[in-house]
Amino acid sequence: MKTLRASSLSPIFYRPAQLRGLIFLGLLLMALGILGGMIWRNHQRFESVLSYVDYSHRIQRVSAGLQQVLIGSQTEQTLADVPVALAQTLSEMDGLMLDSHYLLETTHIRLQRVKNMLMALEQLDNLEKNARLLESLKIMGETLDFETLQREKLLEDINLDTQNELYIALVIFTVILISAFFFLKIQILHPLNDLRRLLERLTQEDFTPINTDHLDPLLLPVFVSYNDMVNHLADLEEANRLHAQSLQKEVKLATQALLEQQYSLARAERLAAIGEVAAELAHEIRNPLAGIQMAFSNLRKEIDNQEQNQRMELIGEELKRLARLLNDMLDQSRHSPEAFSVFYFKRLIADLTVLARYQIAENIHFYIDVPTHLLVNLPESGIRQVLLNLILNAADALEGKAGTITICALPRRENLELYVQDTGTGFSEEVLKQGIRPFRTSRQHGTGLGLSMVQRFVKAIDGSIVLSNVLPQGAKVLIVIPHCISGDKQ
C-alpha cells in the first residue's frame, strides 16, 4: 500500500480536530451558560423578593406611624403635638404610592384610600379622627397580610422553579458528562489502545505497515507516521541483518585464517624441532670434524708427492666447506629470546578464550580462576602461545563432547602457579612415565610438538612443567614460573 506523508494530510487532520474541539467547547460553554443563567436568574429573583420584603417593612412603618397618631389622639393631645409622627406617616405613604414593588394591584388602591382618609384628618373631630385612624390601621393590616400571603406564594413558586431548574441542569450536566465520557473513550482511549497494540507489534519485531484507508481522519496522520516509522525500521533491520551476515562472514574468514596460522605454527614448531635436532647433530658432528681436519693437516705435511698433495688439497677444501655448513646451521638455529614485559594476566586469558572460542565446540565451557589485578613480568607472546597450545590440546582431548576447560593462576609469593585442566580422558600411562617428547602424540592429526614447545618455553624462563591426571577424569598441566609476579597480587 502506498502511504501519504503526514505533512500532506495536515489540512485533513486539522479540520475534523477543530470541528470536534469546537463541539466539545460548545458543550462546555452551554453548560457554563446554563449554570450562569441559573445563578443570574436566582440573583434577580432574590433581589425582587428583597424589594418586596422592604416594601412590606415600609407598610409596617406606616402602620406604626398610624398607631402613634392614634395613641396621641386618644390621649387627648392635639394634632399639633404629634406633627412629626403624622408628617413622617404621610411621607412614607407618598413613598409607598410612588414605589411599584407591590405584589397585588389592590395594594395600591388600598394605600390610595388610606392616604385620602389621612389628608382630611385635620378637619374632623376627635371621634371621627379616631374612627378614620382605626379604619386606616385596619386597611393597612389587611394590605400587609395580603402582601405577606402573596410573598409566601411567590417564594413557593421561586422554590419550585429553582428545583425544576436544578433538575434540568443536573440532567444537562449528566448528558454532557456522558457525552464527554464516550467522546474520550471513542476518540482518545480507543486510539491509544490501537497505538499500544502497534507498539506491541514493534516489540515483537513485526514491521508490517497497517491499512489506513478506513481510519478516522483525526488519527490518520499518527498511523501514517507509524507506517513511515515501521518502513524505516524494516530498512534498518534489513541493513542490520546484512551487516550481521557480513560480520559473520568476516568472523569465519578470520577463524579460517587463524586456523591456517595455527596449522602453519604447528608446522613451524615441527620444523623448529627438526632444526633443533639438526643443530644438536651439527654440534656433535663439528667436534669430530675438527679432529679430522687437524689429523688431515698433519698427514698432508708428511706427504711429498705432488699428485697426492693436489688430492689432499681437494679433500681439505671439502672438509672446510663441511665445517662452514655446520657453523651456518648452528648460527641459524640460534635466536634472540623475547623481551619480558609487565601485563595483566587475566586480560591475556580473556583475549585467549575469545580467540579459542572460534576453534572449539560450543558445548565446551571455560572456567577461569585468575585474580583480576594480577600483574606478571613474562614474555607476553610466548606465554600466550603456551596457553593457546594447552587450551587447544584440552579441547582436542574432549573429542567434541561436552566438557569444561579450567584455567587457574595462583600467585605464590614471587612465583606463579598456572594450570590448565580438562574433563577429557586424561594422559596415557606412557606419557606420564616417559614425559614430554617431540613428535609423540596419541591424536590422529597431532604433530606431537605442542607440549614439546610448551616445555621448551618453560625451561627457557627457568620454570617447571608437570603432567598429571585428575579424578574422576581429566588431564592437568601444571606450570610453575619463578620470580614473575609484579605489583598487586589481589
GROMACS .gro file of C-alpha atoms in nm:
model
  490
    1MET     CA    1   0.000   0.000   0.000
    2LYS     CA    2   0.126   0.345  -0.085
    3THR     CA    3   0.131   0.574   0.216
    4LEU     CA    4   0.097   0.953   0.221
    5ARG     CA    5   0.319   1.191   0.405
    6ALA     CA    6   0.184   1.336   0.728
    7SER     CA    7   0.258   1.690   0.607
    8SER     CA    8   0.024   1.647   0.310
    9LEU     CA    9  -0.255   1.534   0.545
   10SER     CA   10  -0.231   1.831   0.780
   11PRO     CA   11  -0.546   2.008   0.646
   12ILE     CA   12  -0.739   1.679   0.660
   13PHE     CA   13  -0.628   1.633   1.018
   14TYR     CA   14  -0.687   1.986   1.147
   15ARG     CA   15  -1.042   2.030   1.009
   16PRO     CA   16  -1.201   1.737   1.200
   17ALA     CA   17  -0.985   1.815   1.501
   18GLN     CA   18  -1.107   2.175   1.503
   19LEU     CA   19  -1.469   2.067   1.450
   20ARG     CA   20  -1.458   1.821   1.739
   21GLY     CA   21  -1.280   2.071   1.954
   22LEU     CA   22  -1.546   2.332   1.877
   23ILE     CA   23  -1.824   2.083   1.956
   24PHE     CA   24  -1.663   1.994   2.286
   25LEU     CA   25  -1.604   2.364   2.362
   26GLY     CA   26  -1.966   2.439   2.267
   27LEU     CA   27  -2.093   2.176   2.510
   28LEU     CA   28  -1.874   2.321   2.780
   29LEU     CA   29  -1.987   2.677   2.707
   30MET     CA   30  -2.350   2.563   2.701
   31ALA     CA   31  -2.309   2.405   3.042
   32LEU     CA   32  -2.142   2.718   3.175
   33GLY     CA   33  -2.414   2.934   3.016
   34ILE     CA   34  -2.690   2.730   3.177
   35LEU     CA   35  -2.517   2.748   3.512
   36GLY     CA   36  -2.454   3.122   3.477
   37GLY     CA   37  -2.813   3.182   3.365
   38MET     CA   38  -2.947   2.994   3.665
   39ILE     CA   39  -2.727   3.190   3.900
   40TRP     CA   40  -2.824   3.523   3.742
   41ARG     CA   41  -3.195   3.441   3.740
   42ASN     CA   42  -3.191   3.334   4.104
   43HIS     CA   43  -3.000   3.651   4.188
   44GLN     CA   44  -3.272   3.860   4.019
   45ARG     CA   45  -3.541   3.667   4.200
   46PHE     CA   46  -3.377   3.722   4.535
   47GLU     CA   47  -3.340   4.092   4.454
   48SER     CA   48  -3.714   4.108   4.377
   49VAL     CA   49  -3.802   3.922   4.697
   50LEU     CA   50  -3.581   4.159   4.897
   51SER     CA   51  -3.758   4.459   4.738
   52TYR     CA   52  -4.098   4.307   4.823
   53VAL     CA   53  -3.983   4.241   5.180
   54ASP     CA   54  -3.860   4.601   5.203
   55TYR     CA   55  -4.197   4.721   5.072
   56SER     CA   56  -4.374   4.521   5.343
   57HIS     CA   57  -4.145   4.671   5.607
   58ARG     CA   58  -4.235   5.016   5.484
   59ILE     CA   59  -4.604   4.926   5.512
   60GLN     CA   60  -4.532   4.818   5.870
   61ARG     CA   61  -4.363   5.151   5.942
   62VAL     CA   62  -4.666   5.338   5.805
   63SER     CA   63  -4.890   5.122   6.027
   64ALA     CA   64  -4.663   5.200   6.324
   65GLY     CA   65  -4.690   5.574   6.248
   66LEU     CA   66  -5.067   5.550   6.232
   67GLN     CA   67  -5.064   5.374   6.568
   68GLN     CA   68  -4.862   5.660   6.720
   69VAL     CA   69  -5.105   5.917   6.578
   70LEU     CA   70  -5.400   5.713   6.712
   71ILE     CA   71  -5.243   5.686   7.055
   72GLY     CA   72  -5.179   6.063   7.061
   73SER     CA   73  -5.534   6.132   6.961
   74GLN     CA   74  -5.679   5.901   7.226
   75THR     CA   75  -5.472   6.067   7.500
   76GLU     CA   76  -5.641   6.400   7.407
   77GLN     CA   77  -5.336   6.558   7.257
   78THR     CA   78  -5.388   6.796   6.966
   79LEU     CA   79  -5.255   6.721   6.625
   80ALA     CA   80  -5.001   6.992   6.681
   81ASP     CA   81  -4.849   6.771   6.948
   82VAL     CA   82  -4.782   6.489   6.701
   83PRO     CA   83  -4.694   6.671   6.381
   84VAL     CA   84  -4.373   6.480   6.335
   85ALA     CA   85  -4.537   6.137   6.351
   86LEU     CA   86  -4.815   6.243   6.114
   87ALA     CA   87  -4.570   6.408   5.873
   88GLN     CA   88  -4.348   6.102   5.867
   89THR     CA   89  -4.650   5.881   5.810
   90LEU     CA   90  -4.773   6.092   5.521
   91SER     CA   91  -4.419   6.098   5.375
   92GLU     CA   92  -4.397   5.720   5.399
   93MET     CA   93  -4.738   5.697   5.231
   94ASP     CA   94  -4.615   5.915   4.943
   95GLY     CA   95  -4.313   5.690   4.904
   96LEU     CA   96  -4.530   5.380   4.902
   97MET     CA   97  -4.754   5.533   4.638
   98LEU     CA   98  -4.460   5.608   4.413
   99ASP     CA   99  -4.299   5.267   4.465
  100SER     CA  100  -4.420   4.981   4.243
  101HIS     CA  101  -4.271   4.687   4.436
  102TYR     CA  102  -4.604   4.550   4.545
  103LEU     CA  103  -4.746   4.212   4.459
  104LEU     CA  104  -5.117   4.293   4.434
  105GLU     CA  105  -5.285   4.575   4.238
  106THR     CA  106  -5.533   4.614   4.524
  107THR     CA  107  -5.245   4.720   4.745
  108HIS     CA  108  -5.203   5.047   4.557
  109ILE     CA  109  -5.581   5.110   4.573
  110ARG     CA  110  -5.586   5.049   4.948
  111LEU     CA  111  -5.289   5.274   5.004
  112GLN     CA  112  -5.455   5.550   4.799
  113ARG     CA  113  -5.770   5.514   5.010
  114VAL     CA  114  -5.572   5.538   5.335
  115LYS     CA  115  -5.391   5.846   5.207
  116ASN     CA  116  -5.720   6.014   5.120
  117MET     CA  117  -5.851   5.938   5.467
  118LEU     CA  118  -5.541   6.090   5.629
  119MET     CA  119  -5.538   6.403   5.413
  120ALA     CA  120  -5.871   6.531   5.557
  121LEU     CA  121  -5.791   6.423   5.912
  122GLU     CA  122  -5.739   6.785   6.046
  123GLN     CA  123  -6.092   6.893   5.970
  124LEU     CA  124  -6.259   6.622   6.176
  125ASP     CA  125  -6.332   6.599   6.546
  126ASN     CA  126  -6.154   6.353   6.771
  127LEU     CA  127  -6.417   6.086   6.746
  128GLU     CA  128  -6.418   6.093   6.372
  129LYS     CA  129  -6.036   6.113   6.371
  130ASN     CA  130  -6.008   5.803   6.581
  131ALA     CA  131  -6.258   5.619   6.363
  132ARG     CA  132  -6.061   5.707   6.048
  133LEU     CA  133  -5.731   5.615   6.211
  134LEU     CA  134  -5.874   5.278   6.317
  135GLU     CA  135  -6.012   5.224   5.969
  136SER     CA  136  -5.674   5.315   5.820
  137LEU     CA  137  -5.494   5.075   6.054
  138LYS     CA  138  -5.737   4.801   5.960
  139ILE     CA  139  -5.683   4.863   5.589
  140MET     CA  140  -5.303   4.875   5.634
  141GLY     CA  141  -5.316   4.549   5.832
  142GLU     CA  142  -5.522   4.378   5.562
  143THR     CA  143  -5.284   4.513   5.296
  144LEU     CA  144  -4.983   4.380   5.488
  145ASP     CA  145  -5.149   4.042   5.532
  146PHE     CA  146  -5.237   4.015   5.162
  147GLU     CA  147  -4.883   4.118   5.063
  148THR     CA  148  -4.734   3.866   5.306
  149LEU     CA  149  -4.951   3.584   5.170
  150GLN     CA  150  -4.866   3.680   4.813
  151ARG     CA  151  -4.494   3.696   4.902
  152GLU     CA  152  -4.506   3.350   5.056
  153LYS     CA  153  -4.674   3.221   4.743
  154LEU     CA  154  -4.409   3.390   4.534
  155LEU     CA  155  -4.134   3.225   4.745
  156GLU     CA  156  -4.301   2.889   4.696
  157ASP     CA  157  -4.311   2.949   4.321
  158ILE     CA  158  -3.945   3.054   4.321
  159ASN     CA  159  -3.852   2.748   4.524
  160LEU     CA  160  -4.039   2.521   4.283
  161ASP     CA  161  -3.884   2.689   3.977
  162THR     CA  162  -3.539   2.663   4.132
  163GLN     CA  163  -3.585   2.291   4.198
  164ASN     CA  164  -3.701   2.234   3.842
  165GLU     CA  165  -3.406   2.429   3.707
  166LEU     CA  166  -3.170   2.228   3.926
  167TYR     CA  167  -3.318   1.904   3.795
  168ILE     CA  168  -3.288   2.029   3.437
  169ALA     CA  169  -2.929   2.142   3.497
  170LEU     CA  170  -2.849   1.807   3.656
  171VAL     CA  171  -2.988   1.626   3.354
  172ILE     CA  172  -2.796   1.853   3.116
  173PHE     CA  173  -2.471   1.809   3.311
  174THR     CA  174  -2.526   1.433   3.320
  175VAL     CA  175  -2.576   1.428   2.944
  176ILE     CA  176  -2.264   1.641   2.896
  177LEU     CA  177  -2.058   1.416   3.125
  178ILE     CA  178  -2.182   1.102   2.949
  179SER     CA  179  -2.110   1.261   2.611
  180ALA     CA  180  -1.762   1.363   2.728
  181PHE     CA  181  -1.701   1.010   2.862
  182PHE     CA  182  -1.796   0.846   2.533
  183PHE     CA  183  -1.604   1.112   2.341
  184LEU     CA  184  -1.288   1.039   2.544
  185LYS     CA  185  -1.342   0.666   2.520
  186ILE     CA  186  -1.404   0.657   2.145
  187GLN     CA  187  -1.178   0.939   2.030
  188ILE     CA  188  -0.888   0.901   2.275
  189LEU     CA  189  -0.886   0.570   2.464
  190HIS     CA  190  -0.958   0.352   2.160
  191PRO     CA  191  -0.682   0.517   1.954
  192LEU     CA  192  -0.445   0.479   2.249
  193ASN     CA  193  -0.529   0.109   2.269
  194ASP     CA  194  -0.466   0.081   1.895
  195LEU     CA  195  -0.135   0.258   1.944
  196ARG     CA  196  -0.049   0.022   2.232
  197ARG     CA  197  -0.115  -0.278   2.007
  198LEU     CA  198   0.103  -0.122   1.739
  199LEU     CA  199   0.384  -0.075   1.991
  200GLU     CA  200   0.345  -0.438   2.099
  201ARG     CA  201   0.389  -0.533   1.733
  202LEU     CA  202   0.711  -0.333   1.734
  203THR     CA  203   0.837  -0.521   2.041
  204GLN     CA  204   0.768  -0.843   1.851
  205GLU     CA  205   0.972  -0.705   1.558
  206ASP     CA  206   0.667  -0.701   1.334
  207PHE     CA  207   0.739  -0.415   1.093
  208THR     CA  208   0.433  -0.464   0.868
  209PRO     CA  209   0.255  -0.136   0.776
  210ILE     CA  210  -0.115  -0.107   0.858
  211ASN     CA  211  -0.401  -0.018   0.626
  212THR     CA  212  -0.507   0.347   0.662
  213ASP     CA  213  -0.800   0.351   0.418
  214HIS     CA  214  -1.080   0.342   0.678
  215LEU     CA  215  -0.918   0.528   0.966
  216ASP     CA  216  -1.065   0.830   1.136
  217PRO     CA  217  -0.919   1.147   0.975
  218LEU     CA  218  -0.826   1.269   1.322
  219LEU     CA  219  -0.594   0.969   1.372
  220LEU     CA  220  -0.478   0.929   1.015
  221PRO     CA  221  -0.151   1.131   1.049
  222VAL     CA  222  -0.050   0.928   1.356
  223PHE     CA  223  -0.086   0.596   1.179
  224VAL     CA  224   0.070   0.731   0.859
  225SER     CA  225   0.370   0.835   1.069
  226TYR     CA  226   0.366   0.487   1.222
  227ASN     CA  227   0.382   0.334   0.874
  228ASP     CA  228   0.673   0.561   0.784
  229MET     CA  229   0.847   0.459   1.106
  230VAL     CA  230   0.799   0.082   1.056
  231ASN     CA  231   0.916   0.112   0.696
  232HIS     CA  232   1.228   0.287   0.819
  233LEU     CA  233   1.273   0.026   1.094
  234ALA     CA  234   1.232  -0.252   0.837
  235ASP     CA  235   1.505  -0.091   0.626
  236LEU     CA  236   1.727  -0.063   0.933
  237GLU     CA  237   1.654  -0.425   1.028
  238GLU     CA  238   1.747  -0.539   0.679
  239ALA     CA  239   2.066  -0.332   0.691
  240ASN     CA  240   2.141  -0.478   1.034
  241ARG     CA  241   2.081  -0.829   0.905
  242LEU     CA  242   2.313  -0.771   0.610
  243HIS     CA  243   2.571  -0.619   0.842
  244ALA     CA  244   2.542  -0.920   1.075
  245GLN     CA  245   2.587  -1.154   0.780
  246SER     CA  246   2.891  -0.953   0.675
  247LEU     CA  247   3.031  -0.975   1.028
  248GLN     CA  248   2.968  -1.349   1.040
  249LYS     CA  249   3.145  -1.386   0.709
  250GLU     CA  250   3.437  -1.182   0.836
  251VAL     CA  251   3.448  -1.390   1.155
  252LYS     CA  252   3.451  -1.710   0.952
  253LEU     CA  253   3.730  -1.574   0.733
  254ALA     CA  254   3.923  -1.464   1.040
  255THR     CA  255   3.869  -1.802   1.204
  256GLN     CA  256   3.982  -1.978   0.890
  257ALA     CA  257   4.289  -1.757   0.875
  258LEU     CA  258   4.354  -1.825   1.242
  259LEU     CA  259   4.329  -2.199   1.188
  260GLU     CA  260   4.561  -2.175   0.892
  261GLN     CA  261   4.802  -1.978   1.108
  262GLN     CA  262   4.769  -2.244   1.376
  263TYR     CA  263   4.848  -2.515   1.125
  264SER     CA  264   5.138  -2.306   0.995
  265LEU     CA  265   5.257  -2.255   1.352
  266ALA     CA  266   5.237  -2.626   1.421
  267ARG     CA  267   5.431  -2.690   1.104
  268ALA     CA  268   5.682  -2.426   1.207
  269GLU     CA  269   5.710  -2.586   1.551
  270ARG     CA  270   5.777  -2.918   1.389
  271LEU     CA  271   6.039  -2.763   1.164
  272ALA     CA  272   6.184  -2.587   1.468
  273ALA     CA  273   6.214  -2.920   1.647
  274ILE     CA  274   6.377  -3.066   1.338
  275GLY     CA  275   6.611  -2.766   1.332
  276GLU     CA  276   6.688  -2.821   1.699
  277VAL     CA  277   6.773  -3.183   1.630
  278ALA     CA  278   6.977  -3.077   1.327
  279ALA     CA  279   7.160  -2.818   1.539
  280GLU     CA  280   7.241  -3.077   1.804
  281LEU     CA  281   7.356  -3.316   1.532
  282ALA     CA  282   7.567  -3.041   1.370
  283HIS     CA  283   7.720  -2.960   1.706
  284GLU     CA  284   7.803  -3.327   1.763
  285ILE     CA  285   7.947  -3.363   1.410
  286ARG     CA  286   8.153  -3.045   1.429
  287ASN     CA  287   8.370  -3.171   1.718
  288PRO     CA  288   8.497  -3.488   1.546
  289LEU     CA  289   8.521  -3.295   1.221
  290ALA     CA  290   8.765  -3.055   1.384
  291GLY     CA  291   8.979  -3.352   1.487
  292ILE     CA  292   8.964  -3.494   1.136
  293GLN     CA  293   9.078  -3.156   0.998
  294MET     CA  294   9.374  -3.140   1.235
  295ALA     CA  295   9.478  -3.500   1.161
  296PHE     CA  296   9.437  -3.438   0.787
  297SER     CA  297   9.651  -3.122   0.809
  298ASN     CA  298   9.931  -3.318   0.983
  299LEU     CA  299   9.901  -3.601   0.729
  300ARG     CA  300   9.924  -3.354   0.442
  301LYS     CA  301  10.251  -3.213   0.576
  302GLU     CA  302  10.406  -3.562   0.576
  303ILE     CA  303  10.327  -3.638   0.207
  304ASP     CA  304  10.570  -3.500  -0.054
  305ASN     CA  305  10.402  -3.643  -0.364
  306GLN     CA  306  10.275  -3.358  -0.580
  307GLU     CA  307   9.991  -3.559  -0.727
  308GLN     CA  308   9.885  -3.672  -0.379
  309ASN     CA  309   9.910  -3.314  -0.249
  310GLN     CA  310   9.658  -3.199  -0.509
  311ARG     CA  311   9.415  -3.470  -0.398
  312MET     CA  312   9.480  -3.383  -0.036
  313GLU     CA  313   9.407  -3.016  -0.112
  314LEU     CA  314   9.069  -3.109  -0.265
  315ILE     CA  315   8.983  -3.316   0.042
  316GLY     CA  316   9.086  -3.025   0.269
  317GLU     CA  317   8.864  -2.783   0.082
  318GLU     CA  318   8.567  -3.018   0.118
  319LEU     CA  319   8.632  -3.054   0.492
  320LYS     CA  320   8.640  -2.673   0.526
  321ARG     CA  321   8.314  -2.640   0.330
  322LEU     CA  322   8.155  -2.903   0.553
  323ALA     CA  323   8.271  -2.708   0.861
  324ARG     CA  324   8.128  -2.387   0.719
  325LEU     CA  325   7.794  -2.559   0.656
  326LEU     CA  326   7.784  -2.686   1.013
  327ASN     CA  327   7.870  -2.339   1.151
  328ASP     CA  328   7.599  -2.176   0.937
  329MET     CA  329   7.345  -2.431   1.061
  330LEU     CA  330   7.436  -2.357   1.422
  331ASP     CA  331   7.416  -1.981   1.362
  332GLN     CA  332   7.072  -2.014   1.208
  333SER     CA  333   6.946  -2.228   1.499
  334ARG     CA  334   7.039  -1.956   1.748
  335HIS     CA  335   6.766  -1.690   1.805
  336SER     CA  336   6.729  -1.395   2.039
  337PRO     CA  337   6.490  -1.456   2.331
  338GLU     CA  338   6.171  -1.250   2.358
  339ALA     CA  339   6.183  -0.950   2.592
  340PHE     CA  340   5.989  -0.961   2.920
  341SER     CA  341   5.700  -0.718   2.977
  342VAL     CA  342   5.455  -0.639   3.257
  343PHE     CA  343   5.085  -0.702   3.185
  344TYR     CA  344   4.760  -0.807   3.350
  345PHE     CA  345   4.738  -1.183   3.330
  346LYS     CA  346   4.356  -1.207   3.340
  347ARG     CA  347   4.323  -0.976   3.040
  348LEU     CA  348   4.550  -1.207   2.841
  349ILE     CA  349   4.339  -1.508   2.948
  350ALA     CA  350   4.019  -1.328   2.843
  351ASP     CA  351   4.164  -1.249   2.498
  352LEU     CA  352   4.277  -1.609   2.456
  353THR     CA  353   3.936  -1.757   2.545
  354VAL     CA  354   3.767  -1.528   2.295
  355LEU     CA  355   4.020  -1.630   2.031
  356ALA     CA  356   3.994  -2.000   2.113
  357ARG     CA  357   3.612  -1.992   2.112
  358TYR     CA  358   3.616  -1.980   1.731
  359GLN     CA  359   3.818  -2.303   1.718
  360ILE     CA  360   3.645  -2.525   1.972
  361ALA     CA  361   3.292  -2.665   2.005
  362GLU     CA  362   3.018  -2.458   2.166
  363ASN     CA  363   2.940  -2.732   2.421
  364ILE     CA  364   3.284  -2.684   2.576
  365HIS     CA  365   3.279  -2.426   2.857
  366PHE     CA  366   3.559  -2.224   3.014
  367TYR     CA  367   3.608  -2.180   3.388
  368ILE     CA  368   3.862  -1.909   3.468
  369ASP     CA  369   4.005  -1.853   3.816
  370VAL     CA  370   4.253  -1.569   3.785
  371PRO     CA  371   4.280  -1.264   4.016
  372THR     CA  372   4.160  -0.952   3.837
  373HIS     CA  373   4.461  -0.733   3.922
  374LEU     CA  374   4.734  -0.998   3.888
  375LEU     CA  375   5.038  -0.835   3.723
  376VAL     CA  376   5.311  -1.059   3.580
  377ASN     CA  377   5.650  -0.998   3.417
  378LEU     CA  378   5.678  -1.252   3.132
  379PRO     CA  379   5.733  -1.277   2.757
  380GLU     CA  380   5.376  -1.197   2.655
  381SER     CA  381   5.377  -1.359   2.310
  382GLY     CA  382   5.548  -1.672   2.439
  383ILE     CA  383   5.310  -1.727   2.732
  384ARG     CA  384   5.015  -1.654   2.502
  385GLN     CA  385   5.130  -1.927   2.262
  386VAL     CA  386   5.187  -2.168   2.552
  387LEU     CA  387   4.835  -2.118   2.687
  388LEU     CA  388   4.678  -2.139   2.340
  389ASN     CA  389   4.851  -2.473   2.282
  390LEU     CA  390   4.733  -2.607   2.618
  391ILE     CA  391   4.372  -2.487   2.558
  392LEU     CA  392   4.356  -2.642   2.211
  393ASN     CA  393   4.511  -2.966   2.343
  394ALA     CA  394   4.246  -2.974   2.618
  395ALA     CA  395   3.969  -2.915   2.362
  396ASP     CA  396   4.106  -3.196   2.141
  397ALA     CA  397   4.113  -3.427   2.443
  398LEU     CA  398   3.736  -3.382   2.486
  399GLU     CA  399   3.687  -3.518   2.130
  400GLY     CA  400   3.385  -3.299   2.056
  401LYS     CA  401   3.198  -3.396   2.375
  402ALA     CA  402   3.057  -3.152   2.626
  403GLY     CA  403   3.305  -3.059   2.895
  404THR     CA  404   3.489  -2.789   3.085
  405ILE     CA  405   3.833  -2.637   3.046
  406THR     CA  406   3.965  -2.482   3.367
  407ILE     CA  407   4.233  -2.212   3.360
  408CYS     CA  408   4.370  -2.118   3.701
  409ALA     CA  409   4.655  -1.886   3.801
  410LEU     CA  410   4.762  -1.853   4.166
  411PRO     CA  411   5.037  -1.620   4.290
  412ARG     CA  412   5.270  -1.786   4.542
  413ARG     CA  413   5.493  -1.509   4.673
  414GLU     CA  414   5.701  -1.418   4.366
  415ASN     CA  415   5.613  -1.737   4.177
  416LEU     CA  416   5.318  -1.808   3.951
  417GLU     CA  417   5.139  -2.144   3.960
  418LEU     CA  418   4.942  -2.187   3.639
  419TYR     CA  419   4.747  -2.492   3.532
  420VAL     CA  420   4.510  -2.590   3.252
  421GLN     CA  421   4.272  -2.876   3.328
  422ASP     CA  422   4.007  -3.056   3.120
  423THR     CA  423   3.741  -3.320   3.177
  424GLY     CA  424   3.859  -3.550   2.899
  425THR     CA  425   4.013  -3.899   2.913
  426GLY     CA  426   4.346  -3.780   3.063
  427PHE     CA  427   4.708  -3.859   2.970
  428SER     CA  428   4.815  -4.212   2.884
  429GLU     CA  429   5.041  -4.408   3.119
  430GLU     CA  430   5.320  -4.390   2.861
  431VAL     CA  431   5.314  -4.007   2.855
  432LEU     CA  432   5.307  -3.988   3.235
  433LYS     CA  433   5.604  -4.228   3.267
  434GLN     CA  434   5.827  -4.113   2.979
  435GLY     CA  435   5.742  -3.742   2.988
  436ILE     CA  436   5.717  -3.497   2.701
  437ARG     CA  437   5.894  -3.596   2.378
  438PRO     CA  438   5.881  -3.432   2.034
  439PHE     CA  439   5.674  -3.598   1.759
  440ARG     CA  440   5.498  -3.826   2.009
  441THR     CA  441   5.120  -3.788   2.009
  442SER     CA  442   4.812  -4.004   2.062
  443ARG     CA  443   4.588  -3.794   1.835
  444GLN     CA  444   4.537  -3.875   1.471
  445HIS     CA  445   4.607  -3.527   1.337
  446GLY     CA  446   4.852  -3.415   1.606
  447THR     CA  447   5.213  -3.320   1.544
  448GLY     CA  448   5.348  -3.412   1.886
  449LEU     CA  449   5.511  -3.069   1.917
  450GLY     CA  450   5.256  -2.873   2.125
  451LEU     CA  451   5.369  -2.992   2.469
  452SER     CA  452   5.729  -3.001   2.348
  453MET     CA  453   5.710  -2.632   2.257
  454VAL     CA  454   5.548  -2.557   2.594
  455GLN     CA  455   5.822  -2.745   2.776
  456ARG     CA  456   6.096  -2.567   2.581
  457PHE     CA  457   5.948  -2.224   2.661
  458VAL     CA  458   5.901  -2.302   3.032
  459LYS     CA  459   6.255  -2.427   3.065
  460ALA     CA  460   6.384  -2.117   2.883
  461ILE     CA  461   6.237  -1.895   3.161
  462ASP     CA  462   6.360  -2.128   3.439
  463GLY     CA  463   6.016  -2.274   3.506
  464SER     CA  464   5.890  -2.628   3.552
  465ILE     CA  465   5.604  -2.829   3.400
  466VAL     CA  466   5.421  -3.129   3.550
  467LEU     CA  467   5.166  -3.356   3.377
  468SER     CA  468   4.902  -3.542   3.579
  469ASN     CA  469   4.551  -3.688   3.569
  470VAL     CA  470   4.267  -3.577   3.796
  471LEU     CA  471   3.963  -3.756   3.938
  472PRO     CA  472   3.707  -3.854   3.830
  473GLN     CA  473   3.856  -3.789   3.485
  474GLY     CA  474   4.064  -3.538   3.302
  475ALA     CA  475   4.418  -3.415   3.244
  476LYS     CA  476   4.608  -3.136   3.418
  477VAL     CA  477   4.918  -2.946   3.305
  478LEU     CA  478   5.080  -2.752   3.592
  479ILE     CA  479   5.339  -2.482   3.517
  480VAL     CA  480   5.540  -2.307   3.789
  481ILE     CA  481   5.725  -1.991   3.681
  482PRO     CA  482   5.955  -1.831   3.940
  483HIS     CA  483   6.008  -1.458   4.003
  484CYS     CA  484   5.740  -1.331   3.764
  485ILE     CA  485   5.484  -1.161   3.994
  486SER     CA  486   5.483  -0.782   3.967
  487GLY     CA  487   5.268  -0.528   4.156
  488ASP     CA  488   4.929  -0.604   4.315
  489LYS     CA  489   4.853  -0.974   4.359
  490GLN     CA  490   4.490  -0.941   4.457
   0.00000   0.00000   0.00000
